[in-house]
Amino acid sequence: KAVKEGMLEKRSDGLLQLWKKKRCILTEEGLLLIPPKQQQPPQQPPPLPAEPAAKIKELHFSNMKTVDCVERKGKYVYFTVVMAEGKEIDFRCAQEQGWNAAITLQMVQYKNRQAILAVRS
């Protein structure tokens, strides 16, 4: 179930570190990153993508440590998702989109659910 959908820019790992647009779907379990070429026409709701799974990256909350808001510069807010294995993934979006807050909120809710399940079992 999608909590939030839209475009985010992700900094590539390569030498040039270019910003690449990704279609993002925030769920209760994590963040899906889909290459923008695979977008659906806007008039129909996008089904959960049937594209090859290799093209879709899932950042699962179980592997996420924190979301750091790095800075607000111009119209963008820059933030970093820190994964459990130490990998850092840089993103940016327009300030009014509030992606960093939405991702943080969903991650905290996920971790709370996991903690409650652990206590019950």
mmCIF file of N, CA and C in Angstrom:
data_model
loop_
_atom_site.group_PDB
_atom_site.id
_atom_site.type_symbol
_atom_site.label_atom_id
_atom_site.label_comp_id
_atom_site.label_asym_id
_atom_site.label_seq_id
_atom_site.Cartn_x
_atom_site.Cartn_y
_atom_site.Cartn_z
ATOM 1 N N LYS A 1 0.853 -1.188 0.000
ATOM 2 C CA LYS A 1 0.000 0.000 0.000
ATOM 3 C C LYS A 1 0.890 1.240 0.000
ATOM 4 N N ALA A 2 0.681 2.108 -0.978
ATOM 5 C CA ALA A 2 1.503 3.314 -1.098
ATOM 6 C C ALA A 2 1.054 4.374 -0.093
ATOM 7 N N VAL A 3 2.005 4.891 0.670
ATOM 8 C CA VAL A 3 1.744 5.965 1.620
ATOM 9 C C VAL A 3 1.984 7.306 0.928
ATOM 10 N N LYS A 4 3.002 7.348 0.057
ATOM 11 C CA LYS A 4 3.348 8.557 -0.688
ATOM 12 C C LYS A 4 3.995 8.124 -1.995
ATOM 13 N N GLU A 5 3.698 8.868 -3.062
ATOM 14 C CA GLU A 5 4.310 8.591 -4.353
ATOM 15 C C GLU A 5 4.765 9.890 -4.988
ATOM 16 N N GLY A 6 5.812 9.802 -5.786
ATOM 17 C CA GLY A 6 6.263 10.991 -6.496
ATOM 18 C C GLY A 6 7.687 10.842 -6.972
ATOM 19 N N MET A 7 8.274 11.964 -7.368
ATOM 20 C CA MET A 7 9.638 11.956 -7.894
ATOM 21 C C MET A 7 10.618 12.445 -6.832
ATOM 22 N N LEU A 8 11.742 11.755 -6.788
ATOM 23 C CA LEU A 8 12.855 12.133 -5.918
ATOM 24 C C LEU A 8 14.088 12.109 -6.795
ATOM 25 N N GLU A 9 15.091 12.886 -6.460
ATOM 26 C CA GLU A 9 16.354 12.803 -7.184
ATOM 27 C C GLU A 9 17.370 12.110 -6.285
ATOM 28 N N LYS A 10 18.063 11.126 -6.857
ATOM 29 C CA LYS A 10 19.051 10.336 -6.118
ATOM 30 C C LYS A 10 20.413 10.618 -6.731
ATOM 31 N N ARG A 11 21.404 10.811 -5.875
ATOM 32 C CA ARG A 11 22.749 11.046 -6.395
ATOM 33 C C ARG A 11 23.371 9.706 -6.769
ATOM 34 N N SER A 12 23.914 9.632 -7.987
ATOM 35 C CA SER A 12 24.504 8.373 -8.449
ATOM 36 C C SER A 12 25.821 8.115 -7.732
ATOM 37 N N ASP A 13 26.203 6.839 -7.677
ATOM 38 C CA ASP A 13 27.435 6.439 -7.004
ATOM 39 C C ASP A 13 28.671 6.708 -7.844
ATOM 40 N N GLY A 14 28.474 6.959 -9.123
ATOM 41 C CA GLY A 14 29.605 7.074 -10.056
ATOM 42 C C GLY A 14 30.527 8.240 -9.755
ATOM 43 N N LEU A 15 31.527 8.377 -10.578
ATOM 44 C CA LEU A 15 32.538 9.402 -10.419
ATOM 45 C C LEU A 15 31.933 10.805 -10.475
ATOM 46 N N LEU A 16 30.983 11.005 -11.384
ATOM 47 C CA LEU A 16 30.405 12.339 -11.583
ATOM 48 C C LEU A 16 29.329 12.670 -10.549
ATOM 49 N N GLN A 17 28.775 11.680 -9.906
ATOM 50 C CA GLN A 17 27.719 11.852 -8.911
ATOM 51 C C GLN A 17 26.584 12.745 -9.421
ATOM 52 N N LEU A 18 26.020 12.342 -10.535
ATOM 53 C CA LEU A 18 24.925 13.088 -11.137
ATOM 54 C C LEU A 18 23.627 12.819 -10.377
ATOM 55 N N TRP A 19 22.711 13.789 -10.425
ATOM 56 C CA TRP A 19 21.392 13.590 -9.805
ATOM 57 C C TRP A 19 20.486 12.930 -10.837
ATOM 58 N N LYS A 20 19.894 11.805 -10.468
ATOM 59 C CA LYS A 20 18.999 11.086 -11.376
ATOM 60 C C LYS A 20 17.603 11.029 -10.774
ATOM 61 N N LYS A 21 16.605 11.351 -11.610
ATOM 62 C CA LYS A 21 15.216 11.293 -11.137
ATOM 63 C C LYS A 21 14.778 9.844 -10.983
ATOM 64 N N LYS A 22 14.062 9.570 -9.900
ATOM 65 C CA LYS A 22 13.498 8.240 -9.650
ATOM 66 C C LYS A 22 12.047 8.420 -9.251
ATOM 67 N N ARG A 23 11.206 7.536 -9.769
ATOM 68 C CA ARG A 23 9.832 7.510 -9.276
ATOM 69 C C ARG A 23 9.873 6.735 -7.967
ATOM 70 N N CYS A 24 9.337 7.314 -6.913
ATOM 71 C CA CYS A 24 9.432 6.677 -5.601
ATOM 72 C C CYS A 24 8.059 6.356 -5.051
ATOM 73 N N ILE A 25 7.975 5.197 -4.442
ATOM 74 C CA ILE A 25 6.752 4.782 -3.760
ATOM 75 C C ILE A 25 7.151 4.450 -2.328
ATOM 76 N N LEU A 26 6.609 5.226 -1.384
ATOM 77 C CA LEU A 26 6.864 4.989 0.030
ATOM 78 C C LEU A 26 5.751 4.097 0.556
ATOM 79 N N THR A 27 6.125 2.966 1.151
ATOM 80 C CA THR A 27 5.141 2.047 1.720
ATOM 81 C C THR A 27 5.392 1.940 3.222
ATOM 82 N N GLU A 28 4.617 1.114 3.890
ATOM 83 C CA GLU A 28 4.817 0.905 5.322
ATOM 84 C C GLU A 28 6.065 0.051 5.589
ATOM 85 N N GLU A 29 6.614 -0.547 4.541
ATOM 86 C CA GLU A 29 7.774 -1.441 4.679
ATOM 87 C C GLU A 29 9.086 -0.805 4.236
ATOM 88 N N GLY A 30 9.004 0.217 3.373
ATOM 89 C CA GLY A 30 10.230 0.811 2.863
ATOM 90 C C GLY A 30 9.965 1.752 1.697
ATOM 91 N N LEU A 31 11.036 2.039 0.957
ATOM 92 C CA LEU A 31 10.977 2.972 -0.160
ATOM 93 C C LEU A 31 11.370 2.236 -1.440
ATOM 94 N N LEU A 32 10.497 2.278 -2.444
ATOM 95 C CA LEU A 32 10.796 1.679 -3.748
ATOM 96 C C LEU A 32 11.297 2.767 -4.683
ATOM 97 N N LEU A 33 12.406 2.505 -5.369
ATOM 98 C CA LEU A 33 12.972 3.445 -6.343
ATOM 99 C C LEU A 33 12.836 2.831 -7.724
ATOM 100 N N ILE A 34 12.127 3.528 -8.598
ATOM 101 C CA ILE A 34 11.838 2.998 -9.934
ATOM 102 C C ILE A 34 12.386 3.969 -10.977
ATOM 103 N N PRO A 35 13.159 3.481 -11.957
ATOM 104 C CA PRO A 35 13.655 4.386 -12.999
ATOM 105 C C PRO A 35 12.493 5.102 -13.688
ATOM 106 N N PRO A 36 12.621 6.395 -13.956
ATOM 107 C CA PRO A 36 11.485 7.179 -14.474
ATOM 108 C C PRO A 36 11.019 6.756 -15.858
ATOM 109 N N LYS A 37 11.885 6.084 -16.641
ATOM 110 C CA LYS A 37 11.467 5.643 -17.981
ATOM 111 C C LYS A 37 10.275 4.698 -17.894
ATOM 112 N N GLN A 38 10.130 4.037 -16.758
ATOM 113 C CA GLN A 38 9.114 3.005 -16.635
ATOM 114 C C GLN A 38 7.817 3.548 -16.054
ATOM 115 N N GLN A 39 7.632 4.868 -16.173
ATOM 116 C CA GLN A 39 6.421 5.461 -15.620
ATOM 117 C C GLN A 39 5.187 5.108 -16.444
ATOM 118 N N GLN A 40 4.073 5.077 -15.748
ATOM 119 C CA GLN A 40 2.778 4.851 -16.393
ATOM 120 C C GLN A 40 2.233 6.209 -16.856
ATOM 121 N N PRO A 41 1.332 6.208 -17.853
ATOM 122 C CA PRO A 41 0.660 7.474 -18.187
ATOM 123 C C PRO A 41 -0.118 7.961 -16.956
ATOM 124 N N PRO A 42 -0.157 9.285 -16.722
ATOM 125 C CA PRO A 42 -0.735 9.794 -15.477
ATOM 126 C C PRO A 42 -2.219 9.509 -15.272
ATOM 127 N N GLN A 43 -2.983 9.272 -16.350
ATOM 128 C CA GLN A 43 -4.424 9.087 -16.162
ATOM 129 C C GLN A 43 -4.795 7.752 -15.505
ATOM 130 N N GLN A 44 -3.900 6.786 -15.525
ATOM 131 C CA GLN A 44 -4.228 5.513 -14.879
ATOM 132 C C GLN A 44 -3.360 5.326 -13.642
ATOM 133 N N PRO A 45 -3.922 4.786 -12.559
ATOM 134 C CA PRO A 45 -3.107 4.595 -11.363
ATOM 135 C C PRO A 45 -2.013 3.567 -11.649
ATOM 136 N N PRO A 46 -0.787 3.839 -11.224
ATOM 137 C CA PRO A 46 0.278 2.893 -11.540
ATOM 138 C C PRO A 46 0.111 1.596 -10.750
ATOM 139 N N PRO A 47 0.117 0.461 -11.441
ATOM 140 C CA PRO A 47 0.062 -0.799 -10.707
ATOM 141 C C PRO A 47 1.399 -0.992 -10.033
ATOM 142 N N LEU A 48 1.475 -1.883 -9.067
ATOM 143 C CA LEU A 48 2.801 -2.134 -8.520
ATOM 144 C C LEU A 48 3.597 -2.693 -9.676
ATOM 145 N N PRO A 49 4.749 -2.141 -9.908
ATOM 146 C CA PRO A 49 5.459 -2.362 -11.161
ATOM 147 C C PRO A 49 5.736 -3.835 -11.477
ATOM 148 N N ALA A 50 5.553 -4.150 -12.762
ATOM 149 C CA ALA A 50 5.822 -5.514 -13.217
ATOM 150 C C ALA A 50 7.160 -5.560 -13.946
ATOM 151 N N GLU A 51 7.930 -4.479 -13.816
ATOM 152 C CA GLU A 51 9.231 -4.422 -14.484
ATOM 153 C C GLU A 51 10.179 -5.432 -13.855
ATOM 154 N N PRO A 52 11.288 -5.713 -14.526
ATOM 155 C CA PRO A 52 12.270 -6.618 -13.924
ATOM 156 C C PRO A 52 12.705 -6.076 -12.559
ATOM 157 N N ALA A 53 12.739 -6.937 -11.574
ATOM 158 C CA ALA A 53 13.032 -6.521 -10.210
ATOM 159 C C ALA A 53 14.415 -5.882 -10.082
ATOM 160 N N ALA A 54 15.310 -6.205 -10.996
ATOM 161 C CA ALA A 54 16.665 -5.655 -10.935
ATOM 162 C C ALA A 54 16.645 -4.135 -11.084
ATOM 163 N N LYS A 55 15.668 -3.622 -11.828
ATOM 164 C CA LYS A 55 15.581 -2.184 -12.067
ATOM 165 C C LYS A 55 14.979 -1.454 -10.871
ATOM 166 N N ILE A 56 14.213 -2.148 -10.064
ATOM 167 C CA ILE A 56 13.558 -1.525 -8.916
ATOM 168 C C ILE A 56 14.400 -1.783 -7.682
ATOM 169 N N LYS A 57 14.741 -0.695 -6.998
ATOM 170 C CA LYS A 57 15.503 -0.837 -5.768
ATOM 171 C C LYS A 57 14.554 -0.663 -4.604
ATOM 172 N N GLU A 58 14.629 -1.573 -3.633
ATOM 173 C CA GLU A 58 13.830 -1.379 -2.430
ATOM 174 C C GLU A 58 14.767 -1.100 -1.264
ATOM 175 N N LEU A 59 14.519 0.033 -0.628
ATOM 176 C CA LEU A 59 15.244 0.355 0.597
ATOM 177 C C LEU A 59 14.304 -0.022 1.733
ATOM 178 N N HIS A 60 14.520 -1.196 2.300
ATOM 179 C CA HIS A 60 13.613 -1.711 3.329
ATOM 180 C C HIS A 60 13.955 -1.101 4.677
ATOM 181 N N PHE A 61 12.915 -0.754 5.456
ATOM 182 C CA PHE A 61 13.153 -0.106 6.745
ATOM 183 C C PHE A 61 13.949 -0.987 7.708
ATOM 184 N N SER A 62 13.870 -2.315 7.536
ATOM 185 C CA SER A 62 14.629 -3.192 8.426
ATOM 186 C C SER A 62 16.136 -3.007 8.220
ATOM 187 N N ASN A 63 16.533 -2.496 7.027
ATOM 188 C CA ASN A 63 17.953 -2.263 6.728
ATOM 189 C C ASN A 63 18.359 -0.798 6.854
ATOM 190 N N MET A 64 17.409 0.054 7.274
ATOM 191 C CA MET A 64 17.663 1.490 7.345
ATOM 192 C C MET A 64 17.996 1.887 8.773
ATOM 193 N N LYS A 65 19.030 2.731 8.907
ATOM 194 C CA LYS A 65 19.374 3.210 10.247
ATOM 195 C C LYS A 65 18.739 4.569 10.525
ATOM 196 N N THR A 66 19.052 5.554 9.690
ATOM 197 C CA THR A 66 18.518 6.898 9.922
ATOM 198 C C THR A 66 18.280 7.620 8.606
ATOM 199 N N VAL A 67 17.541 8.720 8.710
ATOM 200 C CA VAL A 67 17.381 9.661 7.604
ATOM 201 C C VAL A 67 17.914 10.989 8.137
ATOM 202 N N ASP A 68 19.026 11.430 7.585
ATOM 203 C CA ASP A 68 19.635 12.677 8.034
ATOM 204 C C ASP A 68 19.260 13.808 7.095
ATOM 205 N N CYS A 69 18.685 14.873 7.643
ATOM 206 C CA CYS A 69 18.417 16.056 6.828
ATOM 207 C C CYS A 69 19.709 16.853 6.778
ATOM 208 N N VAL A 70 20.316 16.890 5.619
ATOM 209 C CA VAL A 70 21.630 17.493 5.492
ATOM 210 C C VAL A 70 21.514 19.013 5.422
ATOM 211 N N GLU A 71 20.764 19.522 4.451
ATOM 212 C CA GLU A 71 20.624 20.974 4.343
ATOM 213 C C GLU A 71 19.477 21.357 3.426
ATOM 214 N N ARG A 72 19.051 22.597 3.604
ATOM 215 C CA ARG A 72 18.065 23.197 2.711
ATOM 216 C C ARG A 72 18.806 24.275 1.944
ATOM 217 N N LYS A 73 18.805 24.136 0.621
ATOM 218 C CA LYS A 73 19.552 25.080 -0.211
ATOM 219 C C LYS A 73 18.699 25.412 -1.422
ATOM 220 N N GLY A 74 18.388 26.676 -1.588
ATOM 221 C CA GLY A 74 17.537 27.074 -2.707
ATOM 222 C C GLY A 74 16.176 26.431 -2.546
ATOM 223 N N LYS A 75 15.682 25.834 -3.628
ATOM 224 C CA LYS A 75 14.357 25.208 -3.546
ATOM 225 C C LYS A 75 14.433 23.755 -3.072
ATOM 226 N N TYR A 76 15.642 23.238 -2.880
ATOM 227 C CA TYR A 76 15.804 21.823 -2.541
ATOM 228 C C TYR A 76 16.087 21.582 -1.063
ATOM 229 N N VAL A 77 15.646 20.419 -0.603
ATOM 230 C CA VAL A 77 16.117 19.906 0.673
ATOM 231 C C VAL A 77 16.937 18.659 0.325
ATOM 232 N N TYR A 78 18.136 18.589 0.879
ATOM 233 C CA TYR A 78 19.044 17.468 0.635
ATOM 234 C C TYR A 78 19.034 16.583 1.861
ATOM 235 N N PHE A 79 18.910 15.272 1.671
ATOM 236 C CA PHE A 79 18.950 14.374 2.814
ATOM 237 C C PHE A 79 19.625 13.067 2.452
ATOM 238 N N THR A 80 20.082 12.366 3.482
ATOM 239 C CA THR A 80 20.823 11.129 3.302
ATOM 240 C C THR A 80 20.128 10.007 4.048
ATOM 241 N N VAL A 81 19.900 8.884 3.358
ATOM 242 C CA VAL A 81 19.384 7.680 4.007
ATOM 243 C C VAL A 81 20.606 6.833 4.356
ATOM 244 N N VAL A 82 20.755 6.535 5.646
ATOM 245 C CA VAL A 82 21.890 5.734 6.105
ATOM 246 C C VAL A 82 21.390 4.306 6.331
ATOM 247 N N MET A 83 21.987 3.365 5.608
ATOM 248 C CA MET A 83 21.579 1.971 5.715
ATOM 249 C C MET A 83 22.360 1.290 6.845
ATOM 250 N N ALA A 84 21.847 0.140 7.317
ATOM 251 C CA ALA A 84 22.451 -0.582 8.440
ATOM 252 C C ALA A 84 23.901 -0.957 8.166
ATOM 253 N N GLU A 85 24.209 -1.291 6.910
ATOM 254 C CA GLU A 85 25.591 -1.706 6.597
ATOM 255 C C GLU A 85 26.509 -0.499 6.397
ATOM 256 N N GLY A 86 26.008 0.702 6.681
ATOM 257 C CA GLY A 86 26.849 1.896 6.601
ATOM 258 C C GLY A 86 26.767 2.640 5.277
ATOM 259 N N LYS A 87 26.106 2.058 4.285
ATOM 260 C CA LYS A 87 25.972 2.714 2.981
ATOM 261 C C LYS A 87 25.093 3.958 3.133
ATOM 262 N N GLU A 88 25.517 5.049 2.497
ATOM 263 C CA GLU A 88 24.749 6.286 2.544
ATOM 264 C C GLU A 88 24.233 6.606 1.146
ATOM 265 N N ILE A 89 22.954 6.942 1.064
ATOM 266 C CA ILE A 89 22.342 7.252 -0.226
ATOM 267 C C ILE A 89 21.800 8.672 -0.149
ATOM 268 N N ASP A 90 22.281 9.532 -1.049
ATOM 269 C CA ASP A 90 21.894 10.946 -1.030
ATOM 270 C C ASP A 90 20.695 11.187 -1.939
ATOM 271 N N PHE A 91 19.758 11.994 -1.426
ATOM 272 C CA PHE A 91 18.562 12.372 -2.174
ATOM 273 C C PHE A 91 18.367 13.871 -2.087
ATOM 274 N N ARG A 92 17.571 14.391 -3.022
ATOM 275 C CA ARG A 92 17.098 15.763 -2.898
ATOM 276 C C ARG A 92 15.690 15.837 -3.473
ATOM 277 N N CYS A 93 14.934 16.795 -2.963
ATOM 278 C CA CYS A 93 13.584 17.043 -3.493
ATOM 279 C C CYS A 93 13.226 18.491 -3.186
ATOM 280 N N ALA A 94 12.156 18.966 -3.813
ATOM 281 C CA ALA A 94 11.674 20.303 -3.518
ATOM 282 C C ALA A 94 11.245 20.331 -2.054
ATOM 283 N N GLN A 95 11.538 21.442 -1.355
ATOM 284 C CA GLN A 95 11.272 21.529 0.076
ATOM 285 C C GLN A 95 9.831 21.200 0.442
ATOM 286 N N GLU A 96 8.892 21.682 -0.374
ATOM 287 C CA GLU A 96 7.478 21.500 -0.009
ATOM 288 C C GLU A 96 7.004 20.050 -0.148
ATOM 289 N N GLN A 97 7.805 19.185 -0.779
ATOM 290 C CA GLN A 97 7.393 17.788 -0.942
ATOM 291 C C GLN A 97 7.530 16.988 0.345
ATOM 292 N N GLY A 98 8.440 17.387 1.216
ATOM 293 C CA GLY A 98 8.566 16.758 2.531
ATOM 294 C C GLY A 98 8.892 15.274 2.530
ATOM 295 N N TRP A 99 9.655 14.825 1.545
ATOM 296 C CA TRP A 99 9.988 13.388 1.464
ATOM 297 C C TRP A 99 10.776 12.913 2.680
ATOM 298 N N ASN A 100 11.743 13.739 3.121
ATOM 299 C CA ASN A 100 12.577 13.306 4.247
ATOM 300 C C ASN A 100 11.732 13.067 5.497
ATOM 301 N N ALA A 101 10.763 13.949 5.754
ATOM 302 C CA ALA A 101 9.882 13.787 6.921
ATOM 303 C C ALA A 101 8.998 12.555 6.766
ATOM 304 N N ALA A 102 8.457 12.333 5.565
ATOM 305 C CA ALA A 102 7.575 11.188 5.322
ATOM 306 C C ALA A 102 8.331 9.866 5.490
ATOM 307 N N ILE A 103 9.559 9.808 4.964
ATOM 308 C CA ILE A 103 10.366 8.587 5.079
ATOM 309 C C ILE A 103 10.709 8.332 6.542
ATOM 310 N N THR A 104 11.119 9.401 7.254
ATOM 311 C CA THR A 104 11.462 9.259 8.675
ATOM 312 C C THR A 104 10.273 8.750 9.473
ATOM 313 N N LEU A 105 9.111 9.344 9.241
ATOM 314 C CA LEU A 105 7.899 8.951 9.968
ATOM 315 C C LEU A 105 7.561 7.482 9.730
ATOM 316 N N GLN A 106 7.597 7.055 8.475
ATOM 317 C CA GLN A 106 7.284 5.656 8.164
ATOM 318 C C GLN A 106 8.313 4.707 8.775
ATOM 319 N N MET A 107 9.590 5.116 8.771
ATOM 320 C CA MET A 107 10.642 4.273 9.334
ATOM 321 C C MET A 107 10.430 4.103 10.839
ATOM 322 N N VAL A 108 10.114 5.203 11.533
ATOM 323 C CA VAL A 108 9.883 5.140 12.983
ATOM 324 C C VAL A 108 8.676 4.248 13.286
ATOM 325 N N GLN A 109 7.601 4.412 12.502
ATOM 326 C CA GLN A 109 6.413 3.568 12.712
ATOM 327 C C GLN A 109 6.735 2.101 12.474
ATOM 328 N N TYR A 110 7.532 1.805 11.459
ATOM 329 C CA TYR A 110 7.942 0.427 11.163
ATOM 330 C C TYR A 110 8.737 -0.145 12.338
ATOM 331 N N LYS A 111 9.730 0.613 12.806
ATOM 332 C CA LYS A 111 10.580 0.135 13.917
ATOM 333 C C LYS A 111 9.742 -0.075 15.180
ATOM 334 N N ASN A 112 8.769 0.809 15.415
ATOM 335 C CA ASN A 112 7.882 0.649 16.578
ATOM 336 C C ASN A 112 7.059 -0.632 16.467
ATOM 337 N N ARG A 113 6.519 -0.891 15.264
ATOM 338 C CA ARG A 113 5.739 -2.138 15.065
ATOM 339 C C ARG A 113 6.608 -3.350 15.331
ATOM 340 N N GLN A 114 7.870 -3.318 14.834
ATOM 341 C CA GLN A 114 8.775 -4.447 15.043
ATOM 342 C C GLN A 114 9.081 -4.644 16.526
ATOM 343 N N ALA A 115 9.255 -3.542 17.252
ATOM 344 C CA ALA A 115 9.549 -3.615 18.690
ATOM 345 C C ALA A 115 8.360 -4.201 19.449
ATOM 346 N N ILE A 116 7.150 -3.800 19.074
ATOM 347 C CA ILE A 116 5.946 -4.331 19.730
ATOM 348 C C ILE A 116 5.820 -5.830 19.464
ATOM 349 N N LEU A 117 6.068 -6.230 18.209
ATOM 350 C CA LEU A 117 6.016 -7.664 17.861
ATOM 351 C C LEU A 117 7.055 -8.450 18.657
ATOM 352 N N ALA A 118 8.241 -7.884 18.821
ATOM 353 C CA ALA A 118 9.303 -8.559 19.560
ATOM 354 C C ALA A 118 8.922 -8.739 21.026
ATOM 355 N N VAL A 119 8.295 -7.711 21.601
ATOM 356 C CA VAL A 119 7.874 -7.792 23.010
ATOM 357 C C VAL A 119 6.785 -8.847 23.184
ATOM 358 N N ARG A 120 5.837 -8.901 22.226
ATOM 359 C CA ARG A 120 4.733 -9.857 22.319
ATOM 360 C C ARG A 120 5.206 -11.307 22.184
ATOM 361 N N SER A 121 6.267 -11.524 21.411
ATOM 362 C CA SER A 121 6.741 -12.899 21.203
ATOM 363 C C SER A 121 7.837 -13.222 22.152
#
